[in-house]
Short mmCIF file of C-alpha atoms (C1' of nucleotides) in Angstrom, two decimals:
data_model
loop_
_atom_site.label_atom_id
_atom_site.label_comp_id
_atom_site.label_asym_id
_atom_site.label_seq_id
_atom_site.Cartn_x
_atom_site.Cartn_y
_atom_site.Cartn_z
CA MET A 12 -178.08 -69.93 -202.69
CA VAL A 13 -180.64 -70.96 -200.12
CA VAL A 14 -180.43 -70.18 -196.42
CA GLN A 15 -182.49 -71.72 -193.64
CA MET A 16 -183.92 -69.04 -191.39
CA ARG A 17 -185.54 -69.04 -187.97
CA ASP A 18 -188.41 -71.51 -187.86
CA SER A 19 -189.35 -72.51 -191.32
CA ILE A 20 -188.85 -69.71 -193.78
CA THR A 21 -186.45 -70.53 -196.52
CA ALA A 22 -184.68 -67.39 -197.56
CA ILE A 23 -183.09 -66.65 -200.85
CA GLY A 24 -179.74 -65.05 -200.21
CA PRO A 25 -178.23 -61.75 -201.37
CA CYS A 26 -180.35 -60.54 -204.18
CA GLY A 27 -179.99 -59.77 -207.82
CA THR A 28 -176.91 -58.23 -209.24
CA CYS A 29 -175.17 -56.71 -206.23
CA ALA A 30 -174.51 -59.77 -204.11
CA GLN A 31 -172.24 -57.96 -201.68
CA CYS A 32 -174.00 -54.80 -200.67
CA LEU A 33 -175.42 -54.56 -197.18
CA HIS A 34 -178.58 -53.16 -198.59
CA CYS A 35 -179.39 -56.45 -200.22
CA GLU A 36 -177.85 -58.53 -197.48
CA ALA A 37 -180.24 -57.31 -194.84
CA ARG A 38 -183.17 -57.15 -197.22
CA SER A 39 -182.64 -60.76 -197.97
CA ARG A 40 -183.05 -61.52 -194.32
CA SER A 41 -186.25 -59.56 -193.98
CA ILE A 42 -188.00 -58.95 -197.27
CA CYS A 43 -186.31 -60.72 -200.13
CA SER A 44 -186.89 -64.01 -198.36
CA VAL A 45 -190.53 -63.85 -199.38
CA ILE A 46 -190.16 -62.41 -202.87
CA ASP A 47 -189.35 -64.42 -205.97
CA PRO A 48 -185.98 -63.53 -207.48
CA GLU A 49 -187.52 -62.50 -210.78
CA HIS A 50 -189.51 -59.79 -209.02
CA MET A 51 -186.59 -58.19 -207.25
CA SER A 52 -186.56 -55.26 -209.62
CA LEU A 53 -190.12 -54.49 -208.54
CA LEU A 54 -188.92 -54.42 -204.95
CA ASP A 55 -186.25 -51.91 -205.94
CA GLN A 56 -188.96 -49.62 -207.27
CA TYR A 57 -190.32 -49.17 -203.79
CA SER A 58 -187.22 -49.06 -201.63
CA HIS A 59 -184.41 -46.55 -201.28
CA ARG A 60 -181.17 -46.76 -199.43
CA LEU A 61 -180.32 -44.20 -196.78
CA VAL A 62 -177.18 -43.52 -194.76
CA ILE A 63 -177.59 -41.79 -191.40
CA THR A 64 -174.79 -40.14 -189.43
CA SER A 65 -174.16 -41.03 -185.81
CA GLY A 66 -176.46 -39.36 -183.33
CA LYS A 67 -178.99 -38.26 -185.91
CA THR A 68 -182.67 -38.59 -184.99
CA PHE A 69 -184.27 -39.95 -188.14
CA ILE A 70 -187.72 -40.75 -186.74
CA GLN A 71 -189.47 -38.16 -184.61
CA GLU A 72 -192.27 -39.16 -182.25
CA GLY A 73 -195.56 -37.54 -183.28
CA GLU A 74 -194.65 -36.87 -186.89
CA ALA A 75 -196.72 -38.37 -189.72
CA ALA A 76 -195.69 -42.01 -190.12
CA SER A 77 -195.12 -41.90 -193.87
CA ASP A 78 -192.20 -44.34 -194.10
CA PHE A 79 -191.18 -47.77 -193.00
CA PHE A 80 -187.53 -48.75 -192.50
CA ILE A 81 -185.32 -51.80 -192.45
CA VAL A 82 -181.91 -51.51 -190.81
CA THR A 83 -179.20 -52.77 -193.16
CA SER A 84 -176.14 -51.99 -191.05
CA GLY A 85 -175.28 -50.34 -187.75
CA HIS A 86 -177.45 -49.87 -184.68
CA ALA A 87 -180.30 -47.58 -183.69
CA LYS A 88 -182.16 -46.83 -180.48
CA LEU A 89 -185.92 -46.30 -180.25
CA PHE A 90 -187.18 -44.15 -177.43
CA ALA A 91 -189.98 -42.09 -175.93
CA LEU A 92 -189.44 -38.79 -174.12
CA MET A 93 -191.33 -37.05 -171.33
CA PRO A 94 -191.71 -33.25 -171.27
CA ASP A 95 -189.12 -32.89 -168.49
CA GLY A 96 -186.54 -34.92 -170.40
CA ARG A 97 -186.98 -38.33 -168.81
CA ARG A 98 -186.36 -40.90 -171.49
CA GLN A 99 -187.26 -44.55 -171.97
CA ILE A 100 -185.47 -46.52 -174.64
CA THR A 101 -188.02 -49.10 -175.80
CA GLY A 102 -185.59 -51.09 -177.91
CA PHE A 103 -182.49 -51.29 -180.01
CA ALA A 104 -182.50 -52.18 -183.70
CA GLN A 105 -179.75 -53.78 -185.75
CA SER A 106 -179.26 -55.21 -189.21
CA GLY A 107 -182.44 -56.89 -190.41
CA ASN A 108 -184.81 -55.25 -187.93
CA PHE A 109 -187.95 -53.41 -189.01
CA LEU A 110 -188.69 -49.88 -187.84
CA GLY A 111 -192.15 -48.42 -187.96
CA LEU A 112 -194.38 -51.39 -187.18
CA ALA A 113 -195.53 -49.68 -184.01
CA SER A 114 -197.20 -46.75 -185.72
CA GLY A 115 -200.63 -45.44 -186.36
CA ALA A 116 -201.03 -42.22 -188.33
CA THR A 117 -197.99 -40.81 -186.51
CA TYR A 118 -194.84 -42.45 -185.13
CA ALA A 119 -195.25 -43.50 -181.52
CA PHE A 120 -191.51 -43.24 -180.81
CA SER A 121 -188.34 -41.51 -181.92
CA ALA A 122 -185.31 -43.27 -183.39
CA GLU A 123 -181.67 -42.23 -183.35
CA ALA A 124 -178.57 -43.71 -184.96
CA LEU A 125 -176.02 -45.29 -182.59
CA GLY A 126 -173.03 -44.77 -184.83
CA PRO A 127 -173.18 -44.79 -188.64
CA LEU A 128 -176.39 -46.40 -189.82
CA SER A 129 -177.68 -47.69 -193.14
CA LEU A 130 -181.38 -48.03 -193.78
CA CYS A 131 -183.67 -49.26 -196.47
CA ARG A 132 -186.71 -47.02 -196.68
CA PHE A 133 -190.17 -47.94 -197.98
CA SER A 134 -193.01 -45.48 -198.32
CA ARG A 135 -196.11 -46.82 -196.59
CA THR A 136 -198.05 -46.67 -199.84
CA GLY A 137 -195.26 -48.55 -201.59
CA LEU A 138 -195.24 -51.14 -198.85
CA SER A 139 -199.01 -51.58 -199.23
CA THR A 140 -198.49 -52.25 -202.92
CA LEU A 141 -195.79 -54.78 -202.15
CA ARG A 142 -198.03 -56.47 -199.61
CA ARG A 143 -200.77 -56.90 -202.20
CA GLU A 144 -198.23 -58.13 -204.72
CA PHE A 145 -196.44 -60.58 -202.41
CA PRO A 146 -198.81 -62.18 -199.90
CA LYS A 147 -195.93 -63.93 -198.20
CA LEU A 148 -194.71 -60.52 -197.10
CA GLU A 149 -197.74 -60.36 -194.80
CA ASN A 150 -196.54 -63.41 -192.92
CA ARG A 151 -193.10 -61.92 -192.57
CA LEU A 152 -194.50 -58.67 -191.17
CA MET A 153 -196.79 -60.47 -188.75
CA GLU A 154 -193.95 -62.70 -187.63
CA GLU A 155 -191.79 -59.66 -186.93
CA ALA A 156 -194.62 -57.86 -185.13
CA SER A 157 -195.15 -60.96 -182.96
CA CYS A 158 -191.46 -61.07 -182.06
CA GLU A 159 -191.50 -57.41 -181.12
CA LEU A 160 -194.58 -57.93 -178.96
CA VAL A 161 -192.97 -60.85 -177.15
CA GLN A 162 -189.84 -58.76 -176.62
CA ALA A 163 -191.95 -55.86 -175.34
CA GLN A 164 -193.63 -58.13 -172.80
CA LYS A 165 -190.24 -59.29 -171.57
CA SER A 166 -189.21 -55.65 -171.17
CA MET A 167 -192.35 -54.91 -169.20
CA LEU A 168 -191.54 -57.74 -166.78
CA LEU A 169 -187.99 -56.44 -166.49
CA LEU A 170 -189.03 -52.82 -165.90
CA GLY A 171 -191.90 -53.60 -163.58
CA ARG A 172 -190.53 -56.38 -161.43
CA LYS A 173 -186.79 -56.99 -161.70
CA THR A 174 -184.04 -55.61 -159.46
CA ALA A 175 -181.10 -53.62 -160.84
CA ARG A 176 -178.88 -56.74 -160.75
CA GLU A 177 -181.48 -58.81 -162.58
CA ARG A 178 -181.96 -56.09 -165.18
CA LEU A 179 -178.26 -55.88 -165.96
CA ALA A 180 -177.94 -59.66 -166.17
CA SER A 181 -180.96 -59.81 -168.51
CA PHE A 182 -179.55 -57.00 -170.62
CA LEU A 183 -176.11 -58.57 -171.00
CA LEU A 184 -177.59 -61.93 -171.99
CA GLU A 185 -179.90 -60.25 -174.50
CA GLN A 186 -177.00 -58.37 -176.08
CA HIS A 187 -174.98 -61.55 -176.14
CA GLN A 188 -177.75 -63.45 -177.91
CA ARG A 189 -178.19 -60.67 -180.44
CA SER A 190 -174.57 -60.81 -181.45
CA LEU A 191 -175.13 -64.42 -182.58
CA THR A 192 -171.57 -65.34 -181.64
CA LYS A 193 -170.58 -68.12 -179.33
CA ALA A 194 -167.75 -66.04 -177.92
CA ARG A 195 -168.52 -64.78 -174.44
CA VAL A 196 -167.20 -61.33 -175.22
CA THR A 197 -169.92 -58.82 -176.03
CA GLN A 198 -169.26 -55.50 -177.72
CA LEU A 199 -171.89 -52.97 -176.60
CA PRO A 200 -172.80 -50.37 -179.21
CA MET A 201 -174.49 -48.07 -176.69
CA SER A 202 -173.37 -45.78 -173.86
CA ARG A 203 -174.06 -46.16 -170.15
CA THR A 204 -176.73 -43.49 -170.48
CA ASP A 205 -178.49 -45.57 -173.13
CA ILE A 206 -178.26 -48.70 -171.00
CA ALA A 207 -179.72 -46.80 -168.06
CA ASP A 208 -182.57 -45.41 -170.16
CA TYR A 209 -183.27 -48.88 -171.54
CA LEU A 210 -183.35 -50.55 -168.12
CA GLY A 211 -185.21 -47.81 -166.26
CA LEU A 212 -182.21 -47.05 -164.02
CA THR A 213 -179.71 -44.21 -163.60
CA ILE A 214 -176.20 -44.28 -165.06
CA GLU A 215 -174.78 -44.46 -161.53
CA THR A 216 -176.77 -47.58 -160.72
CA VAL A 217 -175.74 -49.16 -164.02
CA SER A 218 -172.10 -48.43 -163.32
CA ARG A 219 -172.22 -49.65 -159.73
CA THR A 220 -174.14 -52.81 -160.58
CA LEU A 221 -171.86 -53.68 -163.48
CA ASN A 222 -168.84 -53.31 -161.21
CA ALA A 223 -170.50 -55.40 -158.52
CA LEU A 224 -171.05 -58.19 -161.06
CA GLN A 225 -167.40 -57.92 -162.02
CA ARG A 226 -166.27 -58.17 -158.37
CA GLU A 227 -168.37 -61.33 -158.12
CA LYS A 228 -166.55 -62.73 -161.18
CA LEU A 229 -169.76 -63.10 -163.20
CA ILE A 230 -168.43 -60.71 -165.84
CA SER A 231 -165.21 -58.95 -166.83
CA ILE A 232 -165.16 -55.40 -168.13
CA ALA A 233 -162.15 -55.10 -170.44
CA GLN A 234 -163.03 -51.73 -171.90
CA VAL A 235 -166.14 -49.73 -171.18
CA THR A 236 -167.97 -51.19 -174.18
CA GLN A 237 -166.48 -54.68 -174.09
CA ILE A 238 -167.81 -57.13 -171.54
CA THR A 239 -167.03 -60.80 -171.09
CA LEU A 240 -169.72 -63.05 -169.64
CA ASN A 241 -167.72 -65.41 -167.43
CA ASP A 242 -170.54 -67.42 -165.93
CA LEU A 243 -173.48 -67.77 -168.31
CA PRO A 244 -175.50 -70.21 -166.16
CA ALA A 245 -175.24 -67.96 -163.10
CA LEU A 246 -176.21 -64.93 -165.18
CA GLU A 247 -179.22 -66.78 -166.58
CA ILE A 248 -180.42 -67.74 -163.10
CA LEU A 249 -179.94 -64.15 -161.97
CA ALA A 250 -181.73 -62.76 -165.06
CA ARG A 251 -184.83 -64.84 -164.59
CA GLY A 252 -184.88 -64.14 -160.88
CA GLY A 253 -184.04 -67.50 -159.30
CA MET B 8 -224.04 -78.02 -179.77
CA VAL B 9 -222.32 -77.76 -176.41
CA VAL B 10 -219.06 -79.42 -175.47
CA GLN B 11 -217.57 -79.67 -172.00
CA MET B 12 -213.84 -78.97 -172.01
CA ARG B 13 -211.25 -79.32 -169.30
CA ASP B 14 -212.83 -78.39 -165.95
CA SER B 15 -214.97 -75.42 -166.59
CA ILE B 16 -214.46 -74.25 -170.12
CA THR B 17 -217.55 -74.66 -172.19
CA ALA B 18 -217.39 -74.59 -175.96
CA ILE B 19 -220.47 -73.63 -177.88
CA GLY B 20 -220.54 -74.31 -181.58
CA PRO B 21 -220.88 -71.99 -184.55
CA CYS B 22 -223.72 -69.56 -184.16
CA GLY B 23 -224.76 -69.27 -187.76
CA THR B 24 -227.02 -66.41 -188.54
CA CYS B 25 -227.83 -65.14 -185.06
CA ALA B 26 -227.30 -61.44 -185.25
CA GLN B 27 -227.70 -60.70 -181.56
CA CYS B 28 -225.27 -62.93 -179.77
CA LEU B 29 -222.11 -61.52 -178.25
CA HIS B 30 -220.10 -63.87 -180.38
CA CYS B 31 -221.16 -62.04 -183.50
CA GLU B 32 -221.29 -58.65 -181.86
CA ALA B 33 -217.61 -58.64 -181.02
CA ARG B 34 -216.61 -60.47 -184.16
CA SER B 35 -218.24 -57.76 -186.18
CA ARG B 36 -215.94 -55.30 -184.52
CA SER B 37 -212.79 -57.29 -185.10
CA ILE B 38 -213.15 -59.85 -187.85
CA CYS B 39 -216.54 -59.66 -189.50
CA SER B 40 -215.84 -56.09 -190.49
CA VAL B 41 -213.43 -57.37 -193.13
CA ILE B 42 -215.43 -60.35 -194.34
CA ASP B 43 -218.30 -60.16 -196.82
CA PRO B 44 -221.64 -61.14 -195.28
CA GLU B 45 -222.14 -64.00 -197.73
CA HIS B 46 -218.99 -65.67 -196.44
CA MET B 47 -219.94 -65.59 -192.78
CA SER B 48 -220.73 -69.26 -192.74
CA LEU B 49 -217.16 -69.96 -193.76
CA LEU B 50 -216.00 -67.95 -190.79
CA ASP B 51 -218.15 -70.08 -188.53
CA GLN B 52 -216.36 -73.17 -189.76
CA TYR B 53 -213.19 -71.95 -188.10
CA SER B 54 -214.39 -70.33 -184.91
CA HIS B 55 -215.96 -71.64 -181.73
CA ARG B 56 -217.43 -69.85 -178.81
CA LEU B 57 -216.06 -70.40 -175.30
CA VAL B 58 -217.25 -69.36 -171.87
CA ILE B 59 -214.64 -69.10 -169.11
CA THR B 60 -215.40 -68.88 -165.38
CA SER B 61 -213.91 -66.13 -163.25
CA GLY B 62 -210.32 -66.65 -162.20
CA LYS B 63 -209.63 -69.40 -164.71
CA THR B 64 -206.23 -69.35 -166.44
CA PHE B 65 -207.09 -70.19 -170.05
CA ILE B 66 -203.71 -69.45 -171.63
CA GLN B 67 -200.59 -70.82 -169.98
CA GLU B 68 -197.19 -69.29 -170.69
CA GLY B 69 -194.91 -71.79 -172.39
CA GLU B 70 -197.63 -74.07 -173.74
CA ALA B 71 -197.94 -74.72 -177.47
CA ALA B 72 -199.65 -71.71 -179.04
CA SER B 73 -202.28 -73.65 -180.97
CA ASP B 74 -205.16 -71.19 -180.71
CA PHE B 75 -205.99 -67.59 -181.21
CA PHE B 76 -208.77 -65.81 -179.30
CA ILE B 77 -211.04 -62.83 -179.57
CA VAL B 78 -212.72 -61.57 -176.42
CA THR B 79 -216.47 -61.25 -176.94
CA SER B 80 -217.49 -60.18 -173.42
CA GLY B 81 -215.93 -59.67 -170.03
CA HIS B 82 -212.34 -58.85 -169.14
CA ALA B 83 -209.06 -60.77 -169.00
CA LYS B 84 -205.58 -60.05 -167.72
CA LEU B 85 -202.38 -61.09 -169.50
CA PHE B 86 -199.32 -61.64 -167.36
CA ALA B 87 -195.86 -63.08 -166.99
CA LEU B 88 -194.60 -64.76 -163.83
CA MET B 89 -191.15 -65.08 -162.28
CA PRO B 90 -190.08 -68.27 -160.45
CA ASP B 91 -190.43 -66.60 -157.03
CA GLY B 92 -193.97 -65.45 -157.80
CA ARG B 93 -193.32 -61.87 -158.87
CA ARG B 94 -195.89 -61.04 -161.50
CA GLN B 95 -196.15 -58.43 -164.23
CA ILE B 96 -199.50 -57.88 -165.89
CA THR B 97 -198.66 -56.84 -169.45
CA GLY B 98 -202.18 -55.83 -170.38
CA PHE B 99 -205.89 -56.19 -169.97
CA ALA B 100 -208.22 -57.39 -172.70
CA GLN B 101 -211.89 -56.62 -173.21
CA SER B 102 -214.57 -57.16 -175.82
CA GLY B 103 -213.09 -57.00 -179.31
CA ASN B 104 -209.46 -57.50 -178.29
CA PHE B 105 -207.28 -60.21 -179.82
CA LEU B 106 -205.34 -62.66 -177.68
CA GLY B 107 -202.40 -64.58 -179.00
CA LEU B 108 -200.76 -62.14 -181.39
CA ALA B 109 -197.65 -62.11 -179.22
CA SER B 110 -196.79 -65.76 -179.71
CA GLY B 111 -194.20 -67.83 -181.43
CA ALA B 112 -194.44 -71.60 -181.18
CA THR B 113 -195.51 -71.24 -177.55
CA TYR B 114 -197.49 -68.58 -175.71
CA ALA B 115 -195.25 -65.87 -174.25
CA PHE B 116 -197.72 -64.98 -171.50
CA SER B 117 -200.55 -66.41 -169.43
CA ALA B 118 -204.13 -65.14 -169.48
CA GLU B 119 -206.76 -65.29 -166.77
CA ALA B 120 -210.43 -64.32 -166.72
CA LEU B 121 -211.36 -61.28 -164.61
CA GLY B 122 -214.93 -62.32 -163.96
CA PRO B 123 -217.06 -64.33 -166.42
CA LEU B 124 -215.51 -64.21 -169.87
CA SER B 125 -216.68 -65.13 -173.37
CA LEU B 126 -214.20 -65.89 -176.10
CA CYS B 127 -214.22 -66.73 -179.75
CA ARG B 128 -211.51 -69.28 -180.48
CA PHE B 129 -209.73 -69.89 -183.79
CA SER B 130 -207.22 -72.64 -184.36
CA ARG B 131 -204.04 -71.19 -185.80
CA THR B 132 -204.35 -73.38 -188.86
CA GLY B 133 -207.94 -72.24 -189.31
CA LEU B 134 -206.86 -68.65 -188.96
CA SER B 135 -204.20 -69.19 -191.64
CA THR B 136 -206.88 -70.48 -193.96
CA LEU B 137 -209.06 -67.47 -193.23
CA ARG B 138 -206.14 -65.15 -193.88
CA ARG B 139 -205.59 -66.65 -197.30
CA GLU B 140 -209.30 -66.48 -198.02
CA PHE B 141 -209.80 -62.90 -196.82
CA PRO B 142 -206.81 -60.67 -197.49
CA LYS B 143 -208.43 -57.81 -195.65
CA LEU B 144 -208.04 -59.84 -192.49
CA GLU B 145 -204.28 -59.34 -192.78
CA ASN B 146 -204.72 -55.60 -192.49
CA ARG B 147 -206.94 -56.01 -189.48
CA LEU B 148 -204.39 -58.23 -187.73
CA MET B 149 -201.49 -55.90 -188.52
CA GLU B 150 -203.51 -52.93 -187.35
CA GLU B 151 -204.22 -54.66 -184.06
CA ALA B 152 -200.59 -55.74 -183.65
CA SER B 153 -199.48 -52.14 -184.26
CA CYS B 154 -201.88 -50.86 -181.60
CA GLU B 155 -200.59 -53.41 -179.13
CA LEU B 156 -197.00 -52.42 -179.87
CA VAL B 157 -197.76 -48.74 -179.33
CA GLN B 158 -199.54 -49.61 -176.10
CA ALA B 159 -196.57 -51.74 -175.02
CA GLN B 160 -194.19 -48.83 -175.62
CA LYS B 161 -196.37 -46.59 -173.48
CA SER B 162 -196.26 -49.20 -170.73
CA MET B 163 -192.47 -49.35 -170.95
CA LEU B 164 -192.24 -45.59 -170.48
CA LEU B 165 -194.62 -45.83 -167.54
CA LEU B 166 -192.78 -48.72 -165.88
CA GLY B 167 -189.31 -47.38 -166.52
CA ARG B 168 -189.67 -43.70 -165.86
CA LYS B 169 -192.88 -42.63 -164.17
CA THR B 170 -193.49 -42.07 -160.45
CA ALA B 171 -196.24 -43.88 -158.56
CA ARG B 172 -198.53 -40.83 -158.82
CA GLU B 173 -197.95 -40.57 -162.57
CA ARG B 174 -198.57 -44.30 -163.02
CA LEU B 175 -201.90 -44.18 -161.24
CA ALA B 176 -202.99 -41.09 -163.17
CA SER B 177 -202.01 -42.77 -166.46
CA PHE B 178 -203.82 -45.93 -165.46
CA LEU B 179 -207.04 -44.20 -164.50
CA LEU B 180 -207.10 -42.21 -167.75
CA GLU B 181 -206.44 -45.36 -169.76
CA GLN B 182 -209.28 -47.20 -168.04
CA HIS B 183 -211.52 -44.22 -168.56
CA GLN B 184 -210.75 -44.09 -172.28
CA ARG B 185 -211.33 -47.82 -172.64
CA SER B 186 -214.81 -47.55 -171.19
CA LEU B 187 -215.73 -45.27 -174.12
CA THR B 188 -218.17 -43.35 -171.95
CA LYS B 189 -218.15 -39.63 -171.39
CA ALA B 190 -219.14 -40.09 -167.78
CA ARG B 191 -216.25 -39.44 -165.44
CA VAL B 192 -217.09 -42.46 -163.33
CA THR B 193 -214.94 -45.49 -164.12
CA GLN B 194 -215.80 -49.01 -163.01
CA LEU B 195 -212.58 -50.98 -162.53
CA PRO B 196 -212.88 -54.70 -163.32
CA MET B 197 -209.63 -55.59 -161.53
CA SER B 198 -208.42 -55.78 -157.93
CA ARG B 199 -205.78 -53.61 -156.24
CA THR B 200 -203.37 -56.51 -156.61
CA ASP B 201 -203.92 -56.53 -160.36
CA ILE B 202 -203.46 -52.77 -160.59
CA ALA B 203 -200.22 -53.08 -158.62
CA ASP B 204 -198.94 -55.88 -160.85
CA TYR B 205 -199.86 -53.87 -163.94
CA LEU B 206 -198.13 -50.69 -162.75
CA GLY B 207 -195.05 -52.34 -161.24
CA LEU B 208 -195.96 -51.23 -157.70
CA THR B 209 -197.15 -52.87 -154.47
CA ILE B 210 -200.78 -52.91 -153.37
CA GLU B 211 -199.89 -50.65 -150.45
CA THR B 212 -198.44 -48.00 -152.75
CA VAL B 213 -201.47 -48.23 -155.04
CA SER B 214 -203.82 -47.80 -152.11
CA ARG B 215 -201.87 -44.92 -150.58
CA THR B 216 -201.44 -43.10 -153.88
CA LEU B 217 -205.09 -43.47 -154.82
CA ASN B 218 -206.10 -42.03 -151.46
CA ALA B 219 -203.60 -39.19 -151.85
CA LEU B 220 -205.17 -38.32 -155.22
CA GLN B 221 -208.58 -38.36 -153.53
CA ARG B 222 -207.39 -36.02 -150.76
CA GLU B 223 -206.20 -33.64 -153.47
CA LYS B 224 -209.69 -33.77 -155.03
CA LEU B 225 -208.40 -35.13 -158.35
CA ILE B 226 -210.54 -38.25 -157.95
CA SER B 227 -213.31 -39.64 -155.74
CA ILE B 228 -213.43 -43.25 -154.64
CA ALA B 229 -217.08 -44.18 -154.15
CA GLN B 230 -216.59 -47.91 -153.80
CA VAL B 231 -213.32 -49.76 -154.13
CA THR B 232 -213.91 -50.46 -157.83
CA GLN B 233 -215.70 -47.24 -158.73
CA ILE B 234 -213.65 -44.12 -159.21
CA THR B 235 -214.71 -40.68 -160.41
CA LEU B 236 -212.17 -38.56 -162.26
CA ASN B 237 -212.92 -35.05 -160.98
CA ASP B 238 -210.19 -33.15 -162.77
CA LEU B 239 -209.32 -34.67 -166.14
CA PRO B 240 -206.95 -31.88 -167.27
CA ALA B 241 -204.93 -32.10 -164.07
CA LEU B 242 -204.79 -35.89 -164.31
CA GLU B 243 -203.59 -35.65 -167.91
CA ILE B 244 -200.79 -33.27 -166.97
CA LEU B 245 -199.82 -35.55 -164.11
CA ALA B 246 -199.95 -38.64 -166.33
CA ARG B 247 -197.63 -37.26 -168.96
CA GLY B 248 -195.28 -35.92 -166.32
CA GLY B 249 -195.70 -32.13 -166.55
"C1'" DC C 23 -151.49 -29.56 -172.15
"C1'" DG C 24 -156.08 -27.83 -171.05
"C1'" DT C 25 -160.84 -29.00 -172.40
"C1'" DT C 26 -164.67 -31.75 -172.95
"C1'" DG C 27 -167.37 -35.74 -172.67
"C1'" DT C 28 -168.05 -40.03 -170.45
"C1'" DG C 29 -167.72 -43.11 -166.75
"C1'" DT C 30 -166.77 -44.15 -161.70
"C1'" DT C 31 -167.12 -43.57 -156.81
"C1'" DG C 32 -168.88 -41.69 -152.42
"C1'" DA C 33 -172.22 -39.54 -149.12
"C1'" DC C 34 -176.69 -38.83 -148.39
"C1'" DA C 35 -181.80 -38.56 -149.34
"C1'" DA C 36 -186.16 -40.19 -150.82
"C1'" DC C 37 -189.47 -42.90 -152.90
"C1'" DA C 38 -191.39 -47.02 -152.74
"C1'" DG C 39 -191.18 -51.65 -150.42
"C1'" DT C 40 -191.76 -54.60 -146.25
"C1'" DC C 41 -193.97 -56.07 -142.29
"C1'" DA C 42 -197.75 -55.82 -139.31
"C1'" DA C 43 -202.17 -54.58 -137.66
"C1'" DA C 44 -206.64 -52.65 -138.20
"C1'" DC C 45 -210.45 -52.13 -141.03
"C1'" DA C 46 -214.06 -53.13 -144.76
"C1'" DT C 47 -216.67 -56.27 -147.48
"C1'" DG C 48 -219.15 -60.10 -148.85
"C1'" DG C 49 -220.54 -64.73 -148.44
"C1'" DT C 50 -221.95 -68.66 -145.32
"C1'" DG C 51 -224.25 -71.18 -142.02
"C1'" DG C 52 -226.46 -71.39 -137.62
"C1'" DC D 7 -231.10 -61.94 -139.08
"C1'" DC D 8 -226.72 -61.83 -137.42
"C1'" DA D 9 -222.35 -63.80 -135.92
"C1'" DC D 10 -218.54 -65.58 -138.18
"C1'" DC D 11 -214.89 -66.15 -141.28
"C1'" DA D 12 -212.25 -65.34 -145.50
"C1'" DT D 13 -210.60 -62.17 -148.46
"C1'" DG D 14 -209.29 -57.78 -149.90
"C1'" DT D 15 -208.08 -53.02 -148.65
"C1'" DT D 16 -206.30 -49.36 -145.83
"C1'" DT D 17 -203.15 -47.37 -142.61
"C1'" DG D 18 -198.90 -47.00 -139.81
"C1'" DA D 19 -193.99 -47.61 -138.65
"C1'" DC D 20 -189.84 -48.67 -140.41
"C1'" DT D 21 -186.33 -50.37 -143.92
"C1'" DG D 22 -183.79 -50.58 -148.10
"C1'" DT D 23 -182.87 -50.10 -152.87
"C1'" DT D 24 -182.19 -46.87 -155.99
"C1'" DG D 25 -181.88 -41.90 -157.07
"C1'" DT D 26 -179.57 -37.39 -156.36
"C1'" DC D 27 -175.81 -34.49 -155.96
"C1'" DA D 28 -171.03 -33.82 -156.07
"C1'" DA D 29 -166.28 -34.89 -156.67
"C1'" DC D 30 -163.06 -37.35 -159.18
"C1'" DA D 31 -160.78 -40.37 -162.94
"C1'" DC D 32 -159.85 -41.11 -167.56
"C1'" DA D 33 -159.69 -41.03 -172.48
"C1'" DA D 34 -160.20 -38.48 -176.79
"C1'" DC D 35 -158.95 -34.46 -179.10
"C1'" DG D 36 -157.73 -30.06 -180.58
#
DNA sequence: CGTTGTGTTGACAACAGTCAAACATGGTGG
DNA sequence: CCACCATGTTTGACTGTTGTCAACACAACG
């Protein structure tokens, strides 16, 4: 089985013997794609599967960055805290995303599970070994780091220069794109508080702005976490600011 | 060998053995450090020196990302623009910094010279060749990408959650650290407009806040671009928000 | 049913933005 | 050398978007 991915990387699908498990499914999207099938067992030597319960903080800012993670199912939020409790969510991670690229000796952020979460964990030393063994892995890591940097720059523009309306429109479109569905209904895995902390707003402003967009027929809020994007072109114009 | 490019961008060819030139000086900090001396000539095959005049935009958001740069002297600003002219500066680059890590097929940002600027340019294909040739280069690139991601996360916290006072304090400390001097006098290479666009504020707020900090004796503004940090501990407390 | 957590709505306040004018600074040409 | 202009910075008065505080609605759950 061969799957065409993103630009030009040809990925080899669900690996080895357990074709179904999420572990392998997400690994195939992020790591297995660059490792020959006959070496999969070597990969297994260096990775371990983890299951995290909802709300659990599994990466703590400031602690020694000994591990590297790949999300295999569920969602996580990455965030930084200030001493007085102010919080900035710097990103959300879902199946296939890497966690721990942005680290020196210690983690530069904390990470918490948004609902049940499955992870694939690599020790940094193990990952180094894998990188020496599979040079293509380097490309994959760089590619992912580049994407995260581009995403971070978009967030900086959003946080520094966009209005509350523009931020919400950008956020909804981003979530919609992530879901990879053509349906205009988006299921949000995070709370209003998380949205606020991601967009640099308060929960009240998020709530008010979302309802304003609904009054203007740009979106429909069926349930709190289920939003329909009624007018994609208008939302896109709003998101980019004209 | 000197080649005239575009309007004012001058390319100067490989510099061979010259140990003094800025080209090599900065390369030694960023690339040469991972390449054996006897292979330096190979490096020269793939890199070219550029001189950029002040104010020139040498990377344009959206254009094909064909090159990769290393700053060898001077300063540059990286930024994103909105259709109505709102601008967010996502970072500043100085000697030794890489430009172009955050790119897919096209550049995700624009870059402009803050004063006279020297660059070392690598074609992306040339860089790929170098990466295959010198595996240590991979580590250097990943390390740099990690640093940029950590820096980006700090900027997101600043833009999303810090007050104007906290932003200015953070900014001044960051500039001070970058200068690598122990002296408490910092020479700013950028204008008030650039500071405002970096911190997500207006020039008026930057000016007012800076003067407020001066009234409180935390800093002294000798000339517009020359600021003395009188009370580092207090500035650090302010910057991290208590 | 109360209780708790989460989200919504309203009244008001405040921080930062907008507009405008005065003030430096630095380069240019008479 | 100095008047002049262009550009960048500072200061002031006022406005507005978003934040704060508080009350209320609603669903989930024991």
